[in-house]
Coordinates of C-alpha atoms and ligand atoms in Angstrom, one line a residue:
M163 CA 247.4 -54.1 243.8
N164 CA 244.8 -54.6 246.4
Y165 CA 242.2 -52.3 248.0
K166 CA 241.5 -51.2 251.5
S167 CA 238.6 -49.5 253.0
T168 CA 239.0 -45.8 254.2
R169 CA 237.3 -47.0 257.5
N170 CA 239.1 -50.3 258.0
N171 CA 242.8 -51.0 257.1
N172 CA 242.4 -54.8 257.6
I173 CA 240.2 -55.1 254.5
S174 CA 242.0 -56.1 251.4
V175 CA 240.1 -56.9 248.2
K176 CA 241.1 -57.2 244.5
S177 CA 239.9 -54.3 242.3
C178 CA 237.3 -56.5 240.7
E179 CA 235.8 -57.0 244.2
A180 CA 235.9 -53.3 245.0
I181 CA 234.1 -52.5 241.7
A182 CA 231.5 -55.2 242.1
K183 CA 230.7 -54.2 245.6
G184 CA 231.0 -50.5 245.2
L185 CA 231.0 -49.7 249.0
S186 CA 232.7 -51.6 251.7
H187 CA 230.4 -53.3 254.1
E188 CA 231.3 -51.1 257.1
G189 CA 230.4 -48.0 255.0
G190 CA 234.0 -47.1 254.0
L191 CA 235.2 -46.4 250.4
F192 CA 237.6 -48.6 248.7
I193 CA 241.0 -47.2 248.1
P194 CA 244.2 -48.6 246.5
E195 CA 246.7 -49.8 249.1
S196 CA 249.5 -47.9 247.3
I197 CA 249.9 -45.3 244.6
P198 CA 251.4 -46.4 241.4
T199 CA 253.8 -44.1 239.7
V200 CA 254.2 -42.7 236.3
S201 CA 257.6 -41.4 235.5
L202 CA 258.4 -38.3 233.2
K203 CA 259.9 -40.9 230.8
N204 CA 256.4 -42.7 230.8
I205 CA 254.7 -39.3 230.2
E206 CA 257.0 -38.5 227.3
Y207 CA 256.0 -41.9 225.7
M208 CA 252.4 -41.2 226.5
A209 CA 252.5 -38.0 224.6
D210 CA 252.5 -39.7 221.3
M211 CA 249.6 -42.1 222.3
S212 CA 246.0 -42.0 221.6
Y213 CA 243.5 -41.5 224.4
T214 CA 242.7 -45.2 224.6
E215 CA 246.3 -46.1 224.8
R216 CA 246.8 -43.5 227.6
A217 CA 243.9 -45.0 229.4
K218 CA 245.4 -48.4 229.2
E219 CA 248.5 -47.1 230.7
I220 CA 246.9 -45.5 233.7
L221 CA 244.0 -48.1 234.3
G222 CA 246.5 -51.0 233.9
R223 CA 248.4 -49.6 237.0
F224 CA 245.4 -49.7 239.2
L225 CA 243.3 -52.7 237.8
T226 CA 246.2 -55.2 238.1
D227 CA 243.9 -58.2 238.3
F228 CA 242.4 -57.4 234.9
T229 CA 244.0 -59.1 232.0
E230 CA 245.3 -56.9 229.2
E231 CA 242.6 -58.3 227.0
E232 CA 239.9 -57.5 229.5
L233 CA 241.2 -54.0 230.0
D234 CA 241.4 -53.5 226.2
N235 CA 237.8 -54.6 225.8
C236 CA 236.5 -52.2 228.4
I237 CA 238.5 -49.2 227.2
N238 CA 237.8 -49.9 223.5
S239 CA 234.1 -50.3 224.1
A240 CA 233.9 -47.0 226.0
Y241 CA 236.0 -44.4 224.3
T242 CA 235.1 -44.5 220.6
K243 CA 234.9 -41.7 218.1
E244 CA 231.3 -42.7 217.5
K245 CA 230.4 -42.0 221.0
F246 CA 232.5 -38.9 221.6
G247 CA 232.5 -37.3 218.2
T248 CA 236.3 -36.9 218.3
N249 CA 239.3 -39.3 218.5
A250 CA 240.8 -36.9 221.1
I251 CA 237.8 -38.0 223.5
A252 CA 238.7 -35.2 225.9
P253 CA 240.4 -32.4 223.8
V254 CA 242.2 -29.4 225.3
Y255 CA 241.2 -25.9 224.0
K256 CA 243.8 -23.1 224.6
L257 CA 241.9 -20.2 225.9
N258 CA 244.9 -17.9 226.3
S259 CA 248.5 -18.3 227.4
E260 CA 247.5 -19.4 230.9
Q261 CA 244.2 -21.1 230.7
Y262 CA 243.6 -24.4 229.0
I263 CA 240.2 -25.8 229.0
L264 CA 239.9 -29.6 229.2
E265 CA 236.5 -30.4 227.4
L266 CA 235.1 -33.3 229.2
W267 CA 231.7 -33.1 227.5
H268 CA 232.0 -34.6 224.2
G269 CA 230.3 -37.9 225.2
P270 CA 226.6 -39.0 224.4
T271 CA 225.0 -36.8 227.1
C272 CA 227.2 -33.7 226.7
A273 CA 228.4 -33.6 230.2
F274 CA 231.5 -35.0 232.1
K275 CA 229.7 -37.9 233.7
D276 CA 230.1 -39.8 230.5
M277 CA 233.8 -40.0 230.9
A278 CA 233.2 -42.5 233.7
L279 CA 229.8 -43.9 233.0
Q280 CA 230.8 -45.1 229.5
I281 CA 233.3 -47.4 231.0
L282 CA 231.9 -48.4 234.3
P283 CA 229.3 -50.9 232.9
H284 CA 232.2 -52.7 231.2
L285 CA 234.4 -52.6 234.3
L286 CA 231.4 -53.9 236.4
T287 CA 230.3 -56.7 234.1
T288 CA 234.0 -57.9 233.7
S289 CA 234.4 -57.7 237.5
V290 CA 231.3 -59.8 238.1
K291 CA 232.5 -62.3 235.6
K292 CA 235.9 -62.5 237.1
L293 CA 234.5 -63.3 240.5
G294 CA 232.4 -66.1 239.0
I295 CA 229.1 -64.4 240.1
D296 CA 226.4 -65.8 238.0
R297 CA 223.9 -62.9 238.4
E298 CA 222.3 -60.3 236.2
M299 CA 223.1 -56.8 237.5
L300 CA 220.2 -54.6 238.1
I301 CA 221.3 -50.9 238.2
L302 CA 218.7 -48.7 240.0
V303 CA 219.3 -44.9 239.7
A304 CA 217.3 -42.0 241.2
T305 CA 218.3 -38.9 239.3
S306 CA 217.8 -35.2 239.4
G307 CA 218.6 -35.3 235.6
D308 CA 222.2 -35.6 234.4
T309 CA 223.4 -38.8 236.1
G310 CA 220.4 -40.8 235.0
K311 CA 220.9 -40.1 231.4
A312 CA 224.5 -40.7 231.5
A313 CA 224.0 -44.0 233.3
L314 CA 221.3 -45.0 230.7
E315 CA 223.7 -44.3 227.9
G316 CA 226.5 -46.2 229.5
F317 CA 224.4 -49.4 230.4
K318 CA 222.2 -49.6 227.4
N319 CA 222.6 -52.9 225.5
V320 CA 225.5 -54.0 227.9
T321 CA 225.0 -57.8 228.2
G322 CA 224.4 -59.0 231.7
T323 CA 222.8 -55.8 233.0
K324 CA 219.5 -54.1 233.2
I325 CA 219.0 -50.4 234.2
V326 CA 215.9 -48.7 235.8
V327 CA 215.9 -44.9 236.2
F328 CA 213.5 -43.0 238.3
Y329 CA 213.3 -39.2 238.0
P330 CA 211.1 -36.7 239.8
D331 CA 208.0 -35.8 237.8
D332 CA 208.3 -32.1 238.8
G333 CA 212.0 -31.8 239.0
V334 CA 213.8 -32.1 235.6
S335 CA 214.0 -29.8 232.6
Q336 CA 212.2 -30.5 229.3
I337 CA 215.3 -31.6 227.6
Q338 CA 216.3 -33.8 230.6
R339 CA 213.0 -35.5 230.5
L340 CA 213.2 -36.1 226.8
Q341 CA 216.7 -37.4 227.0
M342 CA 215.5 -40.0 229.3
C343 CA 212.1 -41.0 227.9
T344 CA 213.5 -41.5 224.4
Q345 CA 216.2 -43.7 225.7
E346 CA 217.0 -46.5 223.3
G347 CA 218.4 -50.0 224.3
N348 CA 216.9 -53.4 225.0
N349 CA 217.7 -53.5 228.7
V350 CA 216.5 -50.0 230.0
F351 CA 213.5 -48.6 231.8
V352 CA 212.5 -45.2 232.8
S353 CA 209.8 -43.9 235.0
A354 CA 208.8 -40.6 236.5
V355 CA 207.9 -40.5 240.2
N356 CA 205.2 -38.4 241.6
G357 CA 207.0 -35.9 243.8
N358 CA 210.5 -34.3 244.1
F359 CA 214.0 -35.6 243.9
D360 CA 214.0 -36.7 247.5
D361 CA 211.0 -38.8 246.9
A362 CA 212.5 -40.6 244.1
Q363 CA 215.8 -41.0 246.0
N364 CA 214.3 -42.2 249.2
G365 CA 212.2 -44.8 247.1
V366 CA 215.4 -46.2 245.6
K367 CA 217.2 -46.2 249.0
E368 CA 214.4 -48.1 250.6
I369 CA 214.6 -50.8 247.8
F370 CA 218.4 -51.0 248.3
T371 CA 218.1 -51.7 252.0
D372 CA 215.1 -54.1 251.7
N373 CA 216.5 -57.6 252.6
E374 CA 213.4 -59.5 251.7
Y375 CA 213.5 -58.0 248.3
E376 CA 217.2 -58.9 247.9
K377 CA 216.4 -62.5 248.6
E378 CA 213.4 -62.5 246.1
L379 CA 215.8 -61.1 243.4
D380 CA 218.4 -63.6 244.4
K381 CA 216.1 -66.4 243.5
I382 CA 215.8 -65.2 240.0
K383 CA 219.6 -64.6 239.9
V384 CA 219.4 -60.8 240.0
S385 CA 221.7 -58.5 242.1
L386 CA 221.0 -54.9 242.7
S387 CA 223.8 -52.4 242.0
S388 CA 224.2 -48.6 241.8
A389 CA 226.2 -46.4 239.4
N390 CA 227.1 -44.3 242.4
S391 CA 230.0 -41.8 242.2
I392 CA 231.8 -43.4 245.1
N393 CA 232.4 -46.6 243.2
W394 CA 236.2 -47.0 242.5
G395 CA 235.2 -47.9 238.8
R396 CA 233.9 -44.4 238.4
L397 CA 236.8 -42.6 239.9
V398 CA 239.7 -44.4 238.3
P399 CA 238.7 -43.6 234.6
Q400 CA 238.8 -39.8 235.6
I401 CA 242.5 -40.0 236.5
V402 CA 243.2 -40.7 232.8
Y403 CA 242.1 -37.4 231.3
Y404 CA 244.5 -35.3 233.5
F405 CA 247.4 -37.2 232.2
S406 CA 246.0 -37.0 228.7
A407 CA 245.6 -33.2 228.9
Y408 CA 249.2 -32.8 230.1
C409 CA 250.3 -35.0 227.3
D410 CA 248.4 -33.0 224.7
M411 CA 250.0 -29.8 226.1
V412 CA 253.4 -31.4 225.7
K413 CA 252.6 -32.6 222.2
G414 CA 251.3 -29.1 221.2
D415 CA 254.6 -27.5 222.6
E416 CA 252.7 -25.5 225.2
I417 CA 254.9 -27.2 228.0
K418 CA 258.0 -29.3 228.3
V419 CA 257.8 -32.7 230.1
G420 CA 258.4 -32.0 233.7
D421 CA 257.0 -28.5 233.7
E422 CA 254.4 -27.9 236.4
V423 CA 250.8 -27.1 235.7
N424 CA 247.9 -26.1 238.0
I425 CA 244.5 -28.0 237.6
C426 CA 241.3 -26.2 238.4
V427 CA 238.0 -28.2 238.9
P428 CA 234.4 -27.2 239.4
T429 CA 233.6 -29.4 242.3
G430 CA 230.5 -31.0 243.8
N431 CA 231.0 -34.6 245.2
F432 CA 234.8 -34.2 245.1
G433 CA 235.3 -37.0 242.7
N434 CA 236.7 -35.1 239.7
I435 CA 239.2 -33.1 241.7
L436 CA 240.2 -36.2 243.7
A437 CA 241.2 -37.9 240.4
A438 CA 243.4 -34.9 239.8
Y439 CA 244.9 -35.4 243.2
Y440 CA 245.6 -39.0 242.3
A441 CA 247.3 -37.9 239.1
K442 CA 249.5 -35.5 241.0
R443 CA 250.5 -38.3 243.6
M444 CA 251.3 -40.6 240.8
G445 CA 253.9 -38.2 239.4
L446 CA 252.0 -35.8 237.1
P447 CA 253.9 -32.4 237.6
V448 CA 251.0 -30.4 239.3
K449 CA 251.7 -27.6 241.5
K450 CA 248.2 -26.5 242.8
L451 CA 244.9 -28.1 242.7
I452 CA 242.2 -25.4 242.7
C453 CA 238.8 -26.5 244.0
A454 CA 236.0 -24.4 242.7
S455 CA 232.8 -24.2 244.3
N456 CA 229.5 -22.3 243.7
K457 CA 227.4 -20.6 246.5
N458 CA 227.2 -23.9 248.2
N459 CA 230.8 -23.4 249.3
V460 CA 231.3 -25.9 252.1
L461 CA 234.5 -27.1 250.5
T462 CA 236.0 -23.5 250.2
D463 CA 235.5 -23.2 254.0
F464 CA 236.9 -26.7 254.7
I465 CA 240.1 -26.1 252.7
R466 CA 240.5 -22.7 254.4
T467 CA 239.7 -23.6 258.0
G468 CA 240.0 -27.4 258.3
V469 CA 236.3 -27.4 259.5
Y470 CA 233.8 -29.2 257.5
D471 CA 230.3 -28.0 258.3
R472 CA 227.2 -29.0 256.4
N473 CA 225.0 -27.2 258.9
R474 CA 224.3 -24.3 256.5
S475 CA 221.7 -23.1 254.0
F476 CA 221.3 -25.0 250.8
Y477 CA 221.2 -22.8 247.6
T478 CA 219.7 -23.8 244.2
T479 CA 222.0 -22.3 241.6
T480 CA 222.5 -22.2 237.9
S481 CA 225.3 -24.8 238.3
P482 CA 222.9 -27.5 239.8
S483 CA 225.4 -30.4 239.6
M484 CA 227.6 -28.6 242.1
D485 CA 224.6 -28.0 244.5
I486 CA 226.0 -30.4 247.1
L487 CA 226.6 -30.2 250.9
I488 CA 228.1 -33.6 251.4
S489 CA 231.1 -34.3 249.2
S490 CA 231.4 -38.1 249.6
N491 CA 234.7 -38.5 247.9
L492 CA 236.5 -36.2 250.3
E493 CA 236.6 -39.3 252.6
R494 CA 239.2 -40.7 250.3
L495 CA 241.4 -37.5 250.5
L496 CA 241.3 -37.5 254.2
Y497 CA 242.4 -41.2 254.2
M498 CA 245.3 -40.3 252.0
V499 CA 246.6 -37.2 253.6
S500 CA 246.4 -38.9 257.0
D501 CA 248.6 -41.7 255.7
G502 CA 246.0 -44.2 255.9
D503 CA 244.7 -43.5 259.4
S504 CA 241.4 -45.3 259.0
E505 CA 240.4 -44.8 262.7
A506 CA 240.7 -41.0 262.3
V507 CA 238.6 -41.1 259.0
K508 CA 236.0 -43.2 260.7
G509 CA 235.8 -40.6 263.5
Y510 CA 235.4 -37.8 261.1
M511 CA 232.6 -39.5 259.3
T512 CA 230.8 -40.5 262.4
S513 CA 231.0 -36.9 263.5
L514 CA 229.7 -35.7 260.1
K515 CA 226.8 -38.2 260.3
E516 CA 225.8 -37.3 264.0
N517 CA 226.6 -33.6 264.1
G518 CA 226.9 -32.6 260.4
T519 CA 230.4 -31.3 261.1
Y520 CA 234.0 -32.4 261.8
T521 CA 237.4 -30.6 262.3
V522 CA 240.6 -32.3 261.0
S523 CA 243.8 -32.2 262.9
D524 CA 246.3 -29.3 262.2
E525 CA 248.5 -31.7 260.4
I526 CA 245.9 -32.7 258.0
K527 CA 244.7 -29.3 257.5
A528 CA 248.3 -28.1 256.7
K529 CA 248.8 -31.0 254.2
I530 CA 245.5 -30.0 252.4
E531 CA 246.4 -26.3 252.3
E532 CA 249.8 -27.1 250.8
I533 CA 248.2 -28.7 247.7
F534 CA 244.8 -27.2 247.5
Y535 CA 243.4 -23.8 247.0
G536 CA 239.7 -23.5 247.6
G537 CA 237.6 -20.7 246.2
W538 CA 234.0 -20.1 245.2
A539 CA 232.0 -18.0 242.8
D540 CA 228.5 -16.5 243.4
E541 CA 225.8 -16.4 240.7
D542 CA 226.8 -12.9 239.4
A543 CA 230.5 -13.8 239.2
S544 CA 229.7 -17.0 237.3
S545 CA 227.3 -15.2 234.8
E546 CA 229.8 -12.4 234.4
T547 CA 232.6 -14.9 233.6
I548 CA 230.5 -16.5 230.9
F549 CA 230.2 -13.1 229.3
Q550 CA 233.9 -12.0 229.7
T551 CA 235.2 -15.4 228.5
N552 CA 233.1 -15.0 225.2
D553 CA 233.8 -11.3 224.9
K554 CA 237.6 -11.7 225.3
F555 CA 238.3 -15.1 223.7
G556 CA 235.2 -15.9 221.6
Y557 CA 234.6 -19.1 223.7
V558 CA 231.3 -20.0 225.2
I559 CA 231.4 -21.9 228.5
D560 CA 228.6 -23.4 230.6
T561 CA 227.5 -22.4 234.1
H562 CA 229.8 -25.0 235.9
T563 CA 232.8 -24.3 233.8
S564 CA 232.3 -20.7 234.5
V565 CA 232.6 -21.2 238.3
A566 CA 236.0 -22.8 237.6
V567 CA 237.2 -20.0 235.3
S568 CA 235.9 -17.4 237.7
V569 CA 237.8 -19.0 240.7
H570 CA 240.9 -19.3 238.7
N571 CA 240.8 -15.7 237.7
E572 CA 240.5 -14.8 241.4
Y573 CA 243.3 -17.3 242.3
V574 CA 245.7 -15.5 239.8
K575 CA 244.7 -12.1 241.2
E576 CA 245.2 -13.2 244.7
T577 CA 248.5 -15.2 244.4
G578 CA 250.1 -13.8 241.2
D579 CA 250.6 -17.5 240.2
T580 CA 250.5 -17.5 236.4
T581 CA 251.4 -21.2 236.0
K582 CA 249.6 -22.6 233.1
T583 CA 246.4 -24.1 234.3
I584 CA 244.2 -27.0 233.1
I585 CA 240.6 -26.0 233.7
A586 CA 238.1 -28.9 233.7
S587 CA 235.0 -28.0 231.6
T588 CA 232.2 -30.4 232.7
A589 CA 229.4 -29.6 230.6
S590 CA 228.5 -28.3 227.1
P591 CA 227.0 -24.8 227.2
F592 CA 224.0 -26.3 225.3
K593 CA 223.0 -28.3 228.4
F594 CA 222.4 -25.0 230.3
N595 CA 221.3 -22.9 227.5
G596 CA 218.9 -20.5 229.2
A597 CA 221.4 -19.5 231.9
V598 CA 224.1 -19.2 229.3
L599 CA 222.1 -17.2 226.9
S600 CA 221.2 -14.7 229.6
A601 CA 224.8 -14.4 230.8
L602 CA 226.0 -13.7 227.3
D603 CA 223.4 -11.0 226.6
S604 CA 221.4 -9.5 229.5
E605 CA 219.1 -7.9 226.9
T606 CA 218.2 -11.1 225.3
Q607 CA 214.5 -12.1 225.2
I608 CA 214.1 -15.8 225.9
A609 CA 211.2 -16.1 228.2
D610 CA 208.8 -17.3 225.5
L611 CA 211.2 -19.8 224.0
D612 CA 211.1 -23.5 224.7
E613 CA 214.3 -25.5 225.2
F614 CA 214.7 -26.4 221.5
R615 CA 214.4 -22.8 220.4
L616 CA 217.0 -21.9 223.0
L617 CA 219.4 -24.4 221.4
E618 CA 218.8 -22.9 218.0
K619 CA 219.3 -19.4 219.4
L620 CA 222.5 -20.2 221.1
A621 CA 223.8 -21.8 218.0
D622 CA 222.7 -19.0 215.7
D623 CA 223.8 -16.1 217.8
Y624 CA 227.2 -17.4 218.7
E625 CA 228.0 -19.5 215.6
L626 CA 228.1 -22.9 217.5
R627 CA 227.0 -26.3 216.5
I628 CA 224.2 -27.9 218.4
P629 CA 225.4 -31.4 219.7
S630 CA 223.4 -33.8 217.5
S631 CA 222.3 -35.9 220.5
L632 CA 220.3 -32.9 221.8
S633 CA 218.9 -31.5 218.5
A634 CA 217.7 -35.0 217.5
L635 CA 215.6 -35.2 220.8
E636 CA 212.6 -33.3 219.4
E637 CA 211.9 -35.8 216.7
K638 CA 212.7 -39.0 218.6
E639 CA 210.0 -41.5 219.6
V640 CA 209.0 -41.4 223.3
R641 CA 209.4 -44.8 224.7
F642 CA 208.6 -44.3 228.5
E643 CA 205.5 -42.4 229.6
M644 CA 205.1 -44.0 233.1
V645 CA 204.5 -41.9 236.1
C646 CA 204.3 -43.9 239.4
D647 CA 203.9 -43.3 243.1
K648 CA 206.7 -43.8 245.4
N649 CA 205.2 -47.0 246.8
Q650 CA 204.8 -48.5 243.3
M651 CA 208.5 -48.3 242.4
K652 CA 209.1 -52.0 243.5
A653 CA 206.2 -53.1 241.3
V654 CA 207.5 -51.1 238.4
I655 CA 210.9 -52.9 238.7
N656 CA 209.3 -56.3 239.0
E657 CA 207.2 -55.7 235.9
F658 CA 210.4 -54.8 234.0
I659 CA 212.7 -57.5 235.1
K660 CA 210.2 -60.3 234.6
N661 CA 209.9 -59.6 230.9
Ligands
LIG233 C1 228.8 -33.9 238.5 C2 229.2 -32.6 237.9 C3 230.1 -31.8 238.5 C4 230.7 -32.2 239.9 O1 231.7 -33.2 239.8 P1 232.1 -34.0 241.2 O2 232.9 -35.1 240.7 O3 230.9 -34.3 241.8 O4 232.9 -33.0 242.0 C5 230.5 -30.6 237.9 N1 229.9 -30.3 236.7 C6 229.0 -31.0 236.1 C7 228.4 -30.6 234.9 C8 228.6 -32.2 236.7 O5 227.7 -33.1 236.1

């Protein structure tokens, strides 16, 4: 199986090249040239498998240039009980007869980015080795919080890699800061940057596009790489858990093999829901894909009107990982629903860059509408849903998952479709404890509590267990205290890699 670019059909590379490169040189995203299939018979077999065996089934169909041993190594290094606290890796919780919560947050950082970032470093180093590239990979990340920590956990102690994470000094929560500054591992470095997230991100971008610096690094056999969410190596592991959830439902006698389910995903960059779309195209019996947005509802409008328009206000919400106006992975969907019309995709993306907007053809719009439902939840609806979900079912969800549950509730009201639905739960409620506590009890007094007391309060009041990776933070040794200016970032990197 080879990979094309969404903006140039003549490109054809192996999966190891797609993963090692991340982005095609003309700016397109790598995409498999065909969609492998999984039959109902396959699904029946997979129902009796472990998560890692299921992962092998799915990844093996896409990464055909990897040997069985290579794939095994990647998968077995990533999805362990030690890291995820459960052999199920991504367990399904039955909320009621229609809503099944797919818990994607059992990994080391308590959010769903772990599902991909635990395996990406292994896929990347294996790819580089297969290509015979004799280089150390230096991963640079600018983070507003969650991705940086998940990347650090994924890359720590992975041979052949080093990782440097920059976060805005005045832009992350107390827990996020501690998560990063106490990071363990012999190949990691973390620094705050004076300024906000844009300062950190622009600094990293400048380094990535600095040709002179690239040459300098090349001399010492170092290549820059990012752990960006458009890398195919981040997308493909996400397909696995939709099959796995379906298999778990079969095994638990909730459905029979062949029964259709809906999938509802709280969406930002469109990566997670695109993985669900792949699962459907591969043969997973999925009726509707429900795309849930917060107040930054650019995707809801797109699905309903065919017009993507980022020229709008940006809102900061209690579901910050979905505060996005450009959903990069949507490009892959456009390619797929236009039957690989890379010229059309290129046109849309040029228009987005130049005018901040594009309008898809009626044909594409109709195809998207047939499969996707778009909805959004404002802050009140999201908060109310956290309360109701606990009140009715005794289950506490985080602020991102609540957007999805809220939109699904609306969907059922609007359409009367009571098909059993897998709802992706993307973060542990402990990661957003303040907003979750306020939603659960509007009378609660939390203004004076620091984040660790909030963890304890959430655990005590609602009989939950604090994830050990979060509670342990308060006692952990701080390893990184550096704060640099934007123009010192390169020097910080140099100091680190020369050691
Ligand atoms: C990244 C993230 C999302 C959005 O996922 P996309 O793949 O970008 O659509 C949703 N919830 C949480 C908690 C996240 O970290």
